[in-house]
Structures are given as structure tokens and as C-alpha cells.
Coordinates of C-alpha atoms in Angstrom, one line a residue:
X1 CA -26.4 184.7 35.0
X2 CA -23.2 186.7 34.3
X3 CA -21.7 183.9 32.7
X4 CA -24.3 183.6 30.3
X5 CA -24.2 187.3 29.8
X6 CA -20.1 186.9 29.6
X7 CA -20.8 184.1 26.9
X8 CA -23.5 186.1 25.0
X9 CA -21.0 189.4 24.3
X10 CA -18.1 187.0 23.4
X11 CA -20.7 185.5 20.5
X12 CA -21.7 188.7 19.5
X13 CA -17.8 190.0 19.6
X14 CA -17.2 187.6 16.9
X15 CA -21.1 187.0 15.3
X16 CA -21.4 190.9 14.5
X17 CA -17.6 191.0 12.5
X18 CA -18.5 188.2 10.7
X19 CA -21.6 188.9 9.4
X20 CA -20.4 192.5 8.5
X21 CA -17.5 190.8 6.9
X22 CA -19.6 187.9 5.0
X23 CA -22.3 190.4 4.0
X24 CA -19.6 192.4 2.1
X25 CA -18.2 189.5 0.1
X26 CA -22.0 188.8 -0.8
X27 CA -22.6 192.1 -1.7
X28 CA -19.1 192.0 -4.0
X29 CA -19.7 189.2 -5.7
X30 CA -23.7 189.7 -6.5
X31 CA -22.6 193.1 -7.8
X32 CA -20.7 191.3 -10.4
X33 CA -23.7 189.3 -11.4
X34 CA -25.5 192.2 -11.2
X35 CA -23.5 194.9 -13.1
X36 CA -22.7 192.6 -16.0
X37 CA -26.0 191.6 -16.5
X38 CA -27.3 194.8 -16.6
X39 CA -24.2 195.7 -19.1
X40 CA -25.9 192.9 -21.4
X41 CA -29.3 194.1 -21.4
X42 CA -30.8 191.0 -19.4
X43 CA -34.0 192.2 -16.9
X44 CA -32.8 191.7 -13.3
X45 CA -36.0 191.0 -10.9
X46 CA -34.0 190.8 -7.6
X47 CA -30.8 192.1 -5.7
X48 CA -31.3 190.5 -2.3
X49 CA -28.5 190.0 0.2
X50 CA -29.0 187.3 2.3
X51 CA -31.7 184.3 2.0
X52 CA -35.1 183.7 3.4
X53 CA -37.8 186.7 4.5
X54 CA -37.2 189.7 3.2
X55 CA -36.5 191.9 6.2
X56 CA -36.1 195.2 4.0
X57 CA -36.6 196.2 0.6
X58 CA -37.3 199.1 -2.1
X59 CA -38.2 198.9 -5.5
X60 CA -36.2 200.7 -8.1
X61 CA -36.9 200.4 -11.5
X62 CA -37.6 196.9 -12.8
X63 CA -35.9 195.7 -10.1
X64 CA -36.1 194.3 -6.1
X65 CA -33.5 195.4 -4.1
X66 CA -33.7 193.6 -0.4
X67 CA -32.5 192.7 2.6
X68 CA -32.9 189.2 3.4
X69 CA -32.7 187.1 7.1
X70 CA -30.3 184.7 6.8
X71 CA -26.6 186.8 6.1
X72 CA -25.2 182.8 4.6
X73 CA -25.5 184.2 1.3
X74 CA -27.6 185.9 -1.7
X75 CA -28.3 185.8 -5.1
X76 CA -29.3 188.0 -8.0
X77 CA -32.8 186.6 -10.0
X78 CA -32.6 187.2 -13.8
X79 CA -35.3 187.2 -15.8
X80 CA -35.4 184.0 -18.0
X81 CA -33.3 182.1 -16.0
X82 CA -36.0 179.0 -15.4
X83 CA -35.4 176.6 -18.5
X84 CA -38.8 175.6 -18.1
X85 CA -40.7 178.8 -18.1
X86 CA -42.0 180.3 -21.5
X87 CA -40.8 183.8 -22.7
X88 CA -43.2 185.9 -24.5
X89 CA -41.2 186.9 -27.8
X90 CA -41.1 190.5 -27.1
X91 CA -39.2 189.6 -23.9
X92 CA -36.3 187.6 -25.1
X93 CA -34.5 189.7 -25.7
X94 CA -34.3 190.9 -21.5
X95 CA -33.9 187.2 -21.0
X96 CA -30.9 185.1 -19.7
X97 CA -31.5 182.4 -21.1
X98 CA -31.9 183.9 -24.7
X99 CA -28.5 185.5 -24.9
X100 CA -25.4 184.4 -26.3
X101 CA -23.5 181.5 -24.7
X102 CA -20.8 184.3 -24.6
X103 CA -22.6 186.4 -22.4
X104 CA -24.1 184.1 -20.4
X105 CA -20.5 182.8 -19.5
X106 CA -19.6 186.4 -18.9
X107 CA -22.4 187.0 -16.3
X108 CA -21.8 183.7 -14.1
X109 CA -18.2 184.5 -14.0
X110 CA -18.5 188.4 -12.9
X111 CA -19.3 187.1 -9.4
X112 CA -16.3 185.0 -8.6
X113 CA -13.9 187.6 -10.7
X114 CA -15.5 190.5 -9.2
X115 CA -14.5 188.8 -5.3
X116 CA -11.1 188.1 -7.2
X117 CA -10.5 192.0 -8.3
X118 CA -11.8 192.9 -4.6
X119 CA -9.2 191.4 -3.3
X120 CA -6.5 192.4 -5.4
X121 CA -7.5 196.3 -4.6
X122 CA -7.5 195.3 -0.6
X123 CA -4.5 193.7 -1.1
X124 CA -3.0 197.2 -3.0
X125 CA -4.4 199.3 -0.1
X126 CA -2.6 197.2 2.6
X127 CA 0.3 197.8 0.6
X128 CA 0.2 201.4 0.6
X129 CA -0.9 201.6 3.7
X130 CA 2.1 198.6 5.2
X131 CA 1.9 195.9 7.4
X132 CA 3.7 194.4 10.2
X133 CA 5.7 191.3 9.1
X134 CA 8.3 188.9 10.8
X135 CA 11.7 190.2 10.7
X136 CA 14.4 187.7 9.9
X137 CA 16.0 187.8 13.6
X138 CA 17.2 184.7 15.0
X139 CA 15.7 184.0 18.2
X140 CA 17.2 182.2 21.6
X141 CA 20.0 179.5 19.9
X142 CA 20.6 176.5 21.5
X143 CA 23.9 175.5 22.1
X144 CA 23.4 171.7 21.5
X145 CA 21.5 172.7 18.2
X146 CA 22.5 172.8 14.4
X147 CA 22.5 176.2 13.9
X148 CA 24.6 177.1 16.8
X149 CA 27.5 174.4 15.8
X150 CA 26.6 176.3 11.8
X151 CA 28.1 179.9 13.7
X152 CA 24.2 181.0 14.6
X153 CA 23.7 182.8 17.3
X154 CA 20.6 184.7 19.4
X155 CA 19.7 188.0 18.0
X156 CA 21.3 187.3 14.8
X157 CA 19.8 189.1 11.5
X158 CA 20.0 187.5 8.5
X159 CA 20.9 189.7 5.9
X160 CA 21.4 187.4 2.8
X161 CA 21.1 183.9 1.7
X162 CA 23.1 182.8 -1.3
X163 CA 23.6 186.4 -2.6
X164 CA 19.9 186.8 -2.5
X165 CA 18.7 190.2 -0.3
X166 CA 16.3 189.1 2.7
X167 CA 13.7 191.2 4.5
X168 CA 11.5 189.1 6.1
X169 CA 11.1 186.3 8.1
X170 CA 9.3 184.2 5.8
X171 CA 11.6 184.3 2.9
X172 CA 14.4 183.5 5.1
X173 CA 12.5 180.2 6.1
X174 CA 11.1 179.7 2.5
X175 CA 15.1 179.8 1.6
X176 CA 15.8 176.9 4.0
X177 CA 12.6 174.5 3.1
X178 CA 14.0 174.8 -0.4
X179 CA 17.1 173.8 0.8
X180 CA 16.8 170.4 1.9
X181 CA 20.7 169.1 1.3
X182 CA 21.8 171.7 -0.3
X183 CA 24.6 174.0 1.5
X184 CA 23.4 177.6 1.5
X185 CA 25.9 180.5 2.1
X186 CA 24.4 183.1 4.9
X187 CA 25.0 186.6 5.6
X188 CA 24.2 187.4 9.0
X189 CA 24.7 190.6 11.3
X190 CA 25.4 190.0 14.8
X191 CA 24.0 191.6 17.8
X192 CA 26.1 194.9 19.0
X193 CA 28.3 194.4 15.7
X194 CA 28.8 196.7 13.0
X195 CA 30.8 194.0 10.2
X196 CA 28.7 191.5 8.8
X197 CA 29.6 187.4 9.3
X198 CA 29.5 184.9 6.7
X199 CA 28.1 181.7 7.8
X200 CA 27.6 178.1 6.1
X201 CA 24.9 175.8 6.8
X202 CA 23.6 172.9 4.6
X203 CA 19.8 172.1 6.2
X204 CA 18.7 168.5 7.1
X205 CA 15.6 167.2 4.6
X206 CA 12.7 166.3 7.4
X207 CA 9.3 165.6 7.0
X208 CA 7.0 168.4 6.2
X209 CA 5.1 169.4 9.7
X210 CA 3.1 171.2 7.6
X211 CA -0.4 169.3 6.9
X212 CA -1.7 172.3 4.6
X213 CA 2.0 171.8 2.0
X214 CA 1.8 170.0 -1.2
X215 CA 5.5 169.6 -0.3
X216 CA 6.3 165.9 2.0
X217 CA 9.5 167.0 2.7
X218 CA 11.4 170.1 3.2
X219 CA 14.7 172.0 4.6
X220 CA 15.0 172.4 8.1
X221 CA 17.8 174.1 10.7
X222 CA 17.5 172.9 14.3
X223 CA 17.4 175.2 16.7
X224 CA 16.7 178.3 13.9
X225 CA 13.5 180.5 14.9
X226 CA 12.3 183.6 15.8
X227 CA 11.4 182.8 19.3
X228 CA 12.9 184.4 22.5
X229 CA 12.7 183.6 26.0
X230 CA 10.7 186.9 27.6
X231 CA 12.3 189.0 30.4
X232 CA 10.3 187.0 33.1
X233 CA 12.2 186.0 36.7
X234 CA 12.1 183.2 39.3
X235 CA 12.9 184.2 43.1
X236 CA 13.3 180.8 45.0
X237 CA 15.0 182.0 48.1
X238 CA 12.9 184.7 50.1
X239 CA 15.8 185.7 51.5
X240 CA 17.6 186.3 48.5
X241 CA 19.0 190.1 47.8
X242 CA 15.7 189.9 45.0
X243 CA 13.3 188.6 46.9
X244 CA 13.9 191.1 50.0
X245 CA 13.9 193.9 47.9
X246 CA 10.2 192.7 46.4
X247 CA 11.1 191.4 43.2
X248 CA 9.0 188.1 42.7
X249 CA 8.3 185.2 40.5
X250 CA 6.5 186.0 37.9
X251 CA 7.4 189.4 37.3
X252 CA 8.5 190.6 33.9
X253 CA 11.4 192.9 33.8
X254 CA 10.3 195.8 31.4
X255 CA 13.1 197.9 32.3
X256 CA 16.5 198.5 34.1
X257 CA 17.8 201.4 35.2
X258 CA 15.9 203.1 31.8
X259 CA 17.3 200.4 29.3
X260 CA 14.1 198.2 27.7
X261 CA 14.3 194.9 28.6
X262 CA 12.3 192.4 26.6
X263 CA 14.4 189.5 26.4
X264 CA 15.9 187.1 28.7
X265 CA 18.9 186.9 26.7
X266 CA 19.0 191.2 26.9
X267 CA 18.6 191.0 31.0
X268 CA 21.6 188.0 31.3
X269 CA 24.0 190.6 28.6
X270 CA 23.0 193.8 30.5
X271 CA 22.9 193.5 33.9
X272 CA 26.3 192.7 34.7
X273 CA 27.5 196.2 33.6
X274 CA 25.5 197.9 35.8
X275 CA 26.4 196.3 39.3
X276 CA 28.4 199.1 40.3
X277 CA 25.4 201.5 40.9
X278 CA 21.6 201.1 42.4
X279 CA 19.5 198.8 40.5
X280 CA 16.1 200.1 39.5
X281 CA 14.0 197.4 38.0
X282 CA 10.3 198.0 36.6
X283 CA 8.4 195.1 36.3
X284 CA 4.9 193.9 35.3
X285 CA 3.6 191.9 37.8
X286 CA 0.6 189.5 37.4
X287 CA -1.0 188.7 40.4
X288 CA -2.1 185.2 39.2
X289 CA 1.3 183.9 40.0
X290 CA 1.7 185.0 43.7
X291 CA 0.2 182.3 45.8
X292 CA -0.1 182.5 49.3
X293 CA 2.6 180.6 50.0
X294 CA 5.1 182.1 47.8
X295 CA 4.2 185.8 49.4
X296 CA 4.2 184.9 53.3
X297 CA 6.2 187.2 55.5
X298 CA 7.6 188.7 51.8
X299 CA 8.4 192.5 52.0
X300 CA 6.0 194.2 50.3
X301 CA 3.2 191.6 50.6
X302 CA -0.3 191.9 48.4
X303 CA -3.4 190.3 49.1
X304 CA -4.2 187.9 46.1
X305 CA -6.9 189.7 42.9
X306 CA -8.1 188.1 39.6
X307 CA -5.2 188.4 37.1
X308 CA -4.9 192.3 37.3
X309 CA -1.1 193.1 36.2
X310 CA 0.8 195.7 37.8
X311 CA 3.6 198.0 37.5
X312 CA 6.3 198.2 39.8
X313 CA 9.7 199.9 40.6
X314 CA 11.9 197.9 42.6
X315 CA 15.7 199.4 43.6
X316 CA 18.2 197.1 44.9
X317 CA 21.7 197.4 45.5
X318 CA 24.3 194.8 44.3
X319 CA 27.4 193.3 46.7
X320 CA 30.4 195.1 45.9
X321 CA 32.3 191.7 45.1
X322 CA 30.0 191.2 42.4
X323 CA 31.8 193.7 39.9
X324 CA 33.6 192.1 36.9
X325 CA 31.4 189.0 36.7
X326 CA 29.2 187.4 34.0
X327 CA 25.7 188.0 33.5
X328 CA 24.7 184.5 34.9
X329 CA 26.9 184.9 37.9
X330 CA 25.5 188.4 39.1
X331 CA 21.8 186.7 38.7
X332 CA 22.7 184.0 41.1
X333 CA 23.9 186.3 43.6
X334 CA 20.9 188.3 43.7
X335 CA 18.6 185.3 43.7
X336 CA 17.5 185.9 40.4
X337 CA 16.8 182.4 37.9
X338 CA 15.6 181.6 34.7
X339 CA 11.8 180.6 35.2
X340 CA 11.1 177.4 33.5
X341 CA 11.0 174.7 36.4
X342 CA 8.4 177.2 38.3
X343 CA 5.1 176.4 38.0
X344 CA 2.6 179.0 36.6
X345 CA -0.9 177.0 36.4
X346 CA -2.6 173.8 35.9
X347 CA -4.6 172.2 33.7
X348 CA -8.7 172.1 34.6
X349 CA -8.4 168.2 36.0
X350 CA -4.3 168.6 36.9
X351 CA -2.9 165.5 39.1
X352 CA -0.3 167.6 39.8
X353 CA -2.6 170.4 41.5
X354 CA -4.7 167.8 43.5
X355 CA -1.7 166.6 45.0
X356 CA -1.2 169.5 46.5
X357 CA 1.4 172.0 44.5
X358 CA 0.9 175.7 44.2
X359 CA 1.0 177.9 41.6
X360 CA 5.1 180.1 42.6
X361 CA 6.7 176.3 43.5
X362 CA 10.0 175.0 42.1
X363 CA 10.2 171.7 41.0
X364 CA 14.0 170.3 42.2
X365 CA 13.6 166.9 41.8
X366 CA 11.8 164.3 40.9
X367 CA 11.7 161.0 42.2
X368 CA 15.6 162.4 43.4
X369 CA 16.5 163.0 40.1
X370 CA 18.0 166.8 40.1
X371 CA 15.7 168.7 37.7
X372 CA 17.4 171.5 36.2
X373 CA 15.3 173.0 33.7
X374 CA 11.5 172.1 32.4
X375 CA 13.0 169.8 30.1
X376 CA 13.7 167.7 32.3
X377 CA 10.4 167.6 33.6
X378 CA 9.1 166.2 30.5
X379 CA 12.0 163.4 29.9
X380 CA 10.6 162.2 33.2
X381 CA 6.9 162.7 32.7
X382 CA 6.8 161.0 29.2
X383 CA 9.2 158.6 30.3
X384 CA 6.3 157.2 33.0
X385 CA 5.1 154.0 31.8
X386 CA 7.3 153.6 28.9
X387 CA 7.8 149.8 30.0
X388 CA 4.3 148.9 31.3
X389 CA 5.7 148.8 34.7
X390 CA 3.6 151.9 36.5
X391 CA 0.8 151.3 38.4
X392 CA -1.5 152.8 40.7
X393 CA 0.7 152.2 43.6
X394 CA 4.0 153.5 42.1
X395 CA 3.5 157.6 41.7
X396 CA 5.7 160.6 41.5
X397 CA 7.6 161.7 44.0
X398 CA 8.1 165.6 43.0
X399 CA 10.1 167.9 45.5
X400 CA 9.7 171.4 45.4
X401 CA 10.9 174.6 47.1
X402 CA 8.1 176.8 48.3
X403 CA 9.1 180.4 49.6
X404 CA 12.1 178.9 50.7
X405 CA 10.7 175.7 51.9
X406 CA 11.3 171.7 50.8
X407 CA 7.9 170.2 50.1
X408 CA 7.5 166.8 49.0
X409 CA 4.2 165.8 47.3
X410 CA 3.3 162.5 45.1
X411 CA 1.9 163.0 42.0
X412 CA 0.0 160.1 39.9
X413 CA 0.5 160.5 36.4
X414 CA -2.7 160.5 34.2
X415 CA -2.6 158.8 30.4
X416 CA -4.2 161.6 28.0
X417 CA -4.4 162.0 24.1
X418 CA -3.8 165.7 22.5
X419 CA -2.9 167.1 19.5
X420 CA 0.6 167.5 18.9
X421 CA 2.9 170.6 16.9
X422 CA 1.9 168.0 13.6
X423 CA -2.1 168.4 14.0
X424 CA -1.8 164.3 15.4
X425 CA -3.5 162.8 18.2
X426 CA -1.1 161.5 20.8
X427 CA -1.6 160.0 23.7
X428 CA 1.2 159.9 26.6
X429 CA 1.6 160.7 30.8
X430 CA 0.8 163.6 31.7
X431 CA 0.3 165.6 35.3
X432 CA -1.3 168.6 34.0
X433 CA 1.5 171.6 34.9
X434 CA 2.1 175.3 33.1
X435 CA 6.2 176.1 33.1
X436 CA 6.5 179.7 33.9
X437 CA 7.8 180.1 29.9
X438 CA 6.9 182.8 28.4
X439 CA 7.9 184.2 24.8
X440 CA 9.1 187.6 24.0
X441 CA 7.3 189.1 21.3
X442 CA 9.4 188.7 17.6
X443 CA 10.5 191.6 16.0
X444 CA 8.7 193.3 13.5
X445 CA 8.2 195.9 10.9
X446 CA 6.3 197.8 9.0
X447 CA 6.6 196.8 5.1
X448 CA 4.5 198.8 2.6
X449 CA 5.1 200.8 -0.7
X450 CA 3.8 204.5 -1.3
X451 CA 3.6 204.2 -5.1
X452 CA 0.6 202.6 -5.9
X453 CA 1.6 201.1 -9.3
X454 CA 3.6 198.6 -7.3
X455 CA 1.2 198.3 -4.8
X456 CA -0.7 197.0 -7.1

């Protein structure tokens, strides 16, 4: 029964908003109808919003004003407007029909123009008011990617392309998709610096991913985009300096001794500079990713609830040996790893989970292949069956650490078709796992105008 009751308010969440929103387009776009007709004289019988049995309505005048049952649509019913029907003289002159071709034209297009002007004062008001758009940061670079060998690098902001100013995201990418072949000189301003750096990049004509385009092929950058790894860590090792001071996997570091963290990238710069002092970490922490197994004899140990986040504060101090080194370097000391070979779910019918892995595991290898990062997970995944020679008998071996443990399970792949990043069906092996990869939230601002003229 709560299910049902759970399913109902989700309808009616959207049902309500979209009827609200659909009944004031109606209502727009009759008006038109409606005012110009009346501005030609022509008899209007009925206003009704909506179709079907009239659930409301009040008479005004010579005309019907009502609210109808169905909310798909309405209409506004003219006098004369039935080619069939015969007008008494003294009438034609309040009839539809009988009026200039003109103003005939003028009525049917009031609706669609009236819906167009709508829009064009919403559009104004948003304006004035601003909105949040994309700003044109560079997100995590790649270092085997284009745009890193082109002098791109995470966190960049692009200032300028060919001369021209840019302040948003999208015209920064509409600059590249026009760009197919073409070299394109960049302004950029790098994290922490105050000089801006000039950098040259000619983009690579690919097919358009984009089914909605007219264009079939356009400029594209590897490894350019505004996505950034989010500040979330792995603890393999209970009995790391992280793990026994009750930092878990899972948990996203929100701040560090009072700096904002929101990016991996930020953590791996900052937290290098502040070894020589106590660390205090706040993290979010979701409970959905502390199995039972990953928590056992953990300091600081929690029974398991329903995906209810919490905030912590978690002070650890680092070994004294550990000043002076990189970023990456004081991590691994503490026990602390980038997150994306640790499982974070399944899918509903997951191989993968009815073999027997947990939600908190490591995957180290498979089939004693070192995995070192998720992408390696899927080279070996996809790879399955490539030459017709799987079967049955022949599954995964995947070994994973599990609170500190070596587990070994054996995982059959299962062939399954889904929609890929180009709106394609695509079949391949799959065995139904969720990376712990998460995405830090682009950057954005608010861009809006308080003179209305250009607003409008």
C-alpha cells in the first residue's frame, strides 16, 4: 500500500505542474484568438479552457466563458465559423466567416503569435531577473588527451577564443564545433595564476553525437569539458592512519581544516601543505555505501540506515616524515585513494552482486590482471567474448579487498543491449557494477541584465 501511495504523490508531483503549466499556454494562446476577434467585431460564443464537460462556467455578455475536463487543450467558438450554417443578414456582419480574408488571417494567427510574444516577455523577465549558466572552466584534463598535449589543463578558464570575449560555457563549445580543422588561438587563465596563457589548439572534425543537430559533423577537443572528479575517498586498509581515525569509503570531503573542498583535484593540491598540523576533515557520509563488511571492528562503527547522509568531523594527525611531499604521496600514507575501482551499487539483476560482492569492495584484479583504475574494469568486461570463445564454464575471476581482506569471487558475464552517450542501442558484456565516481558540481553563474531594453 505505501508504494502505491509513494507512486500516487510522485504522479501528482509532476501531473499538477503540468497541467498548471499546459493550462497557461492554452489560456495564452486562446486569448489571442479571443482578443483579436473581438478587436474585429466578430461574435465570440465560447472561451473554454480545456475539452469535454464543462466543469465551470459564467456567462458574460454574449459570450460562454468555461472551464472544461480534459486540460489537453481549448478553443474559442466564433460565431459563423460553420461553412455550412446560414447567417441571417443582420448577423454578418458578427460573423467569421463574412469578414475580410485579412482579418480572418489576422485572428487564426493571434494564437500562435500571442504564445510567441509570451515567450519573448518570459524570456525578458529571466533576463532581468538572471540565470545560472555554465561557466567556461575546464574540468579534470587527462594527461593522454588532446587538450592536455594543446597546454590545457584542470581548472582552466577560458577567457577568449580567437580575439573573441567568452562568458559562458556554451559559447566556448559552440567556438570549437565550428572549428572542425581550423586552428583556434585560446586565452586561458590558469588556476592560482594571475597572467593569462596563450594556448593553440586546432580541433579534430568528428561525427556529430548530437542526434537533435542539423550539423553531421563538428569540432571536437578530447579530453576538454566541464566535468570534475568530486571530493569523494576510498579507505582500503582498515588499518590505515584514515581508516583508524573513521574516515571511510564513501565519504565526501566538504572541508579541510576550514578550506572548501569540492574537487578531487582541490583535495590532491591542498592537502600536502597542511601535514604539518592536525587534520580536521568534514565529510558527508552516505550510509548506503558502508556495508557490513567494510565497517567490522572499524572505530567509530554505525549500524546500517536507508541512504540518510551525514555530517562528520574527523581529526587525524599526519607522520612527521610526511612534510615536503606531493599531494599523491601524503594520500597514500594516510590510506587515502581515488575511488573509482570501489564498488558503490549494482544493477537490479547484477551478476556481479549474485556472486557474492558487496557494496565498499576493491576490485584489484581480474582474472590476475592488476586493475588500477575503473577503466580498466571495462577494457576487460567489454573485452569478454570479443572472439566467441566464452562460455558458460569460463567466468570472471574478480579479486577484491574487503576491509582489508582478499576475496576471490567468479563473476559470469551477462550479454545486455542499452543505449549509449549517441542515443544507439548497443549490446555488449556486462556484470552489472556502480564505480564509486562521482562528479563535482560545474561552476556556475548568475548572468542577467538590469536594463530591460536589452532584456528584451
Amino acid at each position: 500500500m505505501s508504494a502505491i501511495i509513494s507512486v500516487l504523490q510522485s504522479s501528482v508531483a509532476y501531473i499538477v505542474p503540468m497541467a498548471i503549466l499546459l493550462g497557461l499556454l492554452i489560456f495564452i494562446h486562446e486569448l489571442g484568438h479571443f482578443l483579436v476577434a473581438k478587436y474585429f467585431k466578430v461574435r465570440v460564443e465560447v472561451f473554454s479552457l480545456g475539452f469535454g464537460p464543462k466543469l465551470f462556467k459564467f456567462q458574460k455578455g454574449e459570450t460562454t466563458y468555461a472551464l472544461s475536463a480534459i486540460p489537453l487543450g481549448g478553443y474559442v467558438k466564433m460565431f459563423g465559423d460553420d461553412p455550412t450554417a446560414e447567417v441571417p443578414e443582420e448577423m454578418k456582419a458578427k460573423s467569421f466567416l463574412h469578414k475580410p480574408v485579412g482579418q480572418r488571417i489576422w485572428i487564426v494567427l493571434a494564437g500562435p503569435l500571442m504564445n510567441f510574444f509570451f515567450a519573448v516577455v518570459i524570456f525578458a523577465f529571466v533576463a532581468v531577473v538572471g540565470e545560472p549558466l555554465l561557466a567556461p572552466i575546464i574540468g579534470d584534463v587527462k594527461a593522454e588527451t588532446q587538450a592536455f598535449a594543446a597546454g590545457f589543463r584542470s581548472g582552466d578558464t577560458v577567457t577568449k577564443v580567437n580575439g573573441d570575449e567568452i562568458k559562458t560555457w556554451e559559447h566556448f563549445q559552440a567556438a570549437i564545433e565550428k572549428s572542425g580543422g581550423k586552428e583556434l588561438n585560446l586565452e586561458v587563465k590558469r588556476e592560482g595564476a594571475a597572467q593569462a596563457e596563450q594556448i593553440k589548439v586546432q580541433p579534430k572534425t568528428v561525427r556529430n553525437k548530437n542526434v537533435l543537430s542539423w550539423d553531421k559533423e563538428v569540432g571536437e577537443v578530447d579530453g576538454v569539458s566541464y566535468s570534475s572528479f568530486a571530493s569523494v575517498i576510498g579507505v582500503a586498509d582498515p588499518n590505515s592512519i584514515a581508516a583508524k581515525a573513521g574516515l571511510r569509503t564513501g565519504d565526501v570531503v566538504t572541508e579541510m581544516n576550514g578550506m572548501k573542498i569540492d574537487k578531487w583535484r582541490t583535495l590532491t593540491n591542498e592537502i600536502g601543505k597542511l601535514v604539518d598540523k592536525p587534520m580536521e576533515f568534514t565529510v558527508q557520509r552516505d550510509e548506503q555505501f558502508q556495508s557490513p563488511s567494510t565497517t567490522q571492528g572499524a572505530k567509530n562503527t554505525r549500524p546500517v540506515v536507508d541512504a540518510t547522509t551525514q555530517t562528520e568531523k574527523i581529526t587525524l594527525t599526519a607522520p612527521a616524515n610526511l612534510q615536503g611531499k606531493s599531494g599523491d604521496e601524503v594520500l597514500k600514507a594516510l590510506g587515502l585513494e581515488f575511488p573509482d575501482t570501489f564498488l558503490a551499487g549494482f544493477d537490479t539483476t547484477s551478476p556481479a552482486k549474485a556472486a557474492g560482492l558487496e557494496v565498499g569492495d576493491k576490485i584489484v584484479a581480474i582474472n590476475g590482471q592488476t586493475i588500477t583504475n575503473f577503466e580498466g574494469v571495462s577494457k576487460v568486461v567489454r573485452a569478454y567474448g570479443a572472439d566467441g570463445s566464452e562460455t558458460e564454464n569460463q567466468p570472471l575471476k574478480i579479486s577484491v579487498l574487503r576491509a582489508g581482506q582478499s576475496v576471490d569471487v567468479t563473476v559470469q558475464p551477462h550479454f545486455k543491449e542499452r543505449m549509449n552517450n549517441q542515443g544507439r542501442e548497443e549490446a555488449r558484456y556486462e556484470i552489472g557494477i556502480k564505480p564509486m565516481i562521482f562528479d563535482s558540481a560545474p561552476a556556475t553563474f548568475e548572468m542577467g541584465t538590469s536594463n530591460p531594453v536589452t532584456a528584451l
